[in-house]
Amino acid sequence: MHDLRRQALESGKTVSRKAKSKQSSTASSRGNSAANSRPVSKAASRAGSDDEGDLSDETSFSVNSIDEMIAIDDSDAATEAWKLELAERIEETIDRKRSSVLGREAALTAYIRILTSVYAEDEIRGKEMDLVASFLKSIKAETSEKETILAMKALAMTLITSPSDAIYNAASSPLKRTISDSPSILIKSAAIHTLGTCTFYGGASDDEILENMTFLLEIVSSDGHFISAADEPAPVVTALEEWGFLATLIEDLSAETEDAMDAFVEQLASSDPAVQIAAGENIALLYEKSYTPPEENEVLSDSDEDVVADPDDDSASGPRLVKRYAAYRRTDQLLHTLGDLAKLNSRSLSKKDKKSIHSNFSDILNSVENPTRGPRYQNAISHETGKRYGSRMAVRIHKDGVMRIDKWWKLMRLKGLRRVLQGGFVTHYERNGVVFESLPYVEVFRVVGG
């Protein structure tokens, strides 16, 4: 079995099938190697605590009820009692004889709570496939909505804790069938999120990643009709989110961008703010990915309008990013649409939704106008440094540490991880090498004076 913990060091980048066929006749493009790297490596202990970042609970795995099902108890990590409880819950989950729905729900809830609040790879090693087999029985049976969603969450947590190539092979087809056939919208949405996690961390091949991105795009472009969820916003939102998450694995999306952009631009007209925002963030990501650093020995001209300065490069050595292709054929129209959304004033929207749309689309508009600028980019100049403030989105790591999220690909990965890990994100970021390697070059710095 291919070692996932070495995969990122060996493979690094993925190019789509369409792009491969064009490489001989188009300019080469190179993405940020960190943005395209696969998650891997043995966990290293990293100092810190589980303080929450600046993102809201809206990045939770599926629905609000999940938060009620699983309340993280930090006391688990303070004692050794969790190890005994986890062993008991694993045994209950694997041995399903004479188990009841309520019993399985209780076992799954405890299993997820423990795996979220502590890093337990040693405790589940060797039991992964037995656990997965039990989770899949619950997923296929759909005896209760709660048990089914919890089984998906448990599957995702198992995979992030202890990756295995075999998990994707075992889970992908049942998850797709659930997405297509389940009568429950909540289950469909949870299955889409779980498919994204399994694809990202479960050893999916390059072709399988692209195949699943196409599957997700069909859900988006059909407004849910493709999976018998006509005009239901939740599956469309989750498909948009997981498409963006998986897109961070692909180095060159130039050949896929046109179809994807058409689908995302169309969703900007949705009546659901969550659909609009998720589509807009994917648009910003695709514009960002259309610019890459210059290739080694690539000759650039300062007068070339396709060559721009990297806002994160403080050196005076010249341009750092090159526009490789047009992300969208009608950027002028798109800018007009994004501008309208950034200042939307609709009485049908709640105050919270209106604020969210204004904030998010101001960022998205800024990035489409200048794709080198990431989320929460501020043009204002600091009196202390004489430089622009730049992207000011950050997640707190411990009381005096901050992780900058200054690229859209970083935001997509952060959201993808927090949908699964929720309040346990920082704990896993500090101790779980698989999670850390998902954002391997993110700057973590200390805030002087607290």
PDB file of C-alpha atoms in Angstrom, residues 28 121 150 155 157 212 245 251 254 321 323 414 418:
ATOM      1  CA  SER A  28       4.060  26.224 -18.429  1.00  0.00           C
ATOM      2  CA  GLU A 121      -3.407   7.701  16.321  1.00  0.00           C
ATOM      3  CA  LEU A 150     -22.348  10.456  13.059  1.00  0.00           C
ATOM      4  CA  LEU A 155     -15.180   8.005   9.246  1.00  0.00           C
ATOM      5  CA  MET A 157     -12.101  11.708  11.952  1.00  0.00           C
ATOM      6  CA  ASN A 212     -14.910  13.714  -7.859  1.00  0.00           C
ATOM      7  CA  PHE A 245     -11.076  22.157  -0.980  1.00  0.00           C
ATOM      8  CA  GLU A 251      -1.522  22.611  -9.735  1.00  0.00           C
ATOM      9  CA  SER A 254      -6.508  26.078 -16.666  1.00  0.00           C
ATOM     10  CA  LEU A 321       3.901  36.400 -10.123  1.00  0.00           C
ATOM     11  CA  LYS A 323      -0.588  35.585 -15.200  1.00  0.00           C
ATOM     12  CA  LEU A 414      -8.460  25.743   6.827  1.00  0.00           C
ATOM     13  CA  ARG A 418     -12.376  22.914  10.586  1.00  0.00           C
TER      14      ARG A 418
END
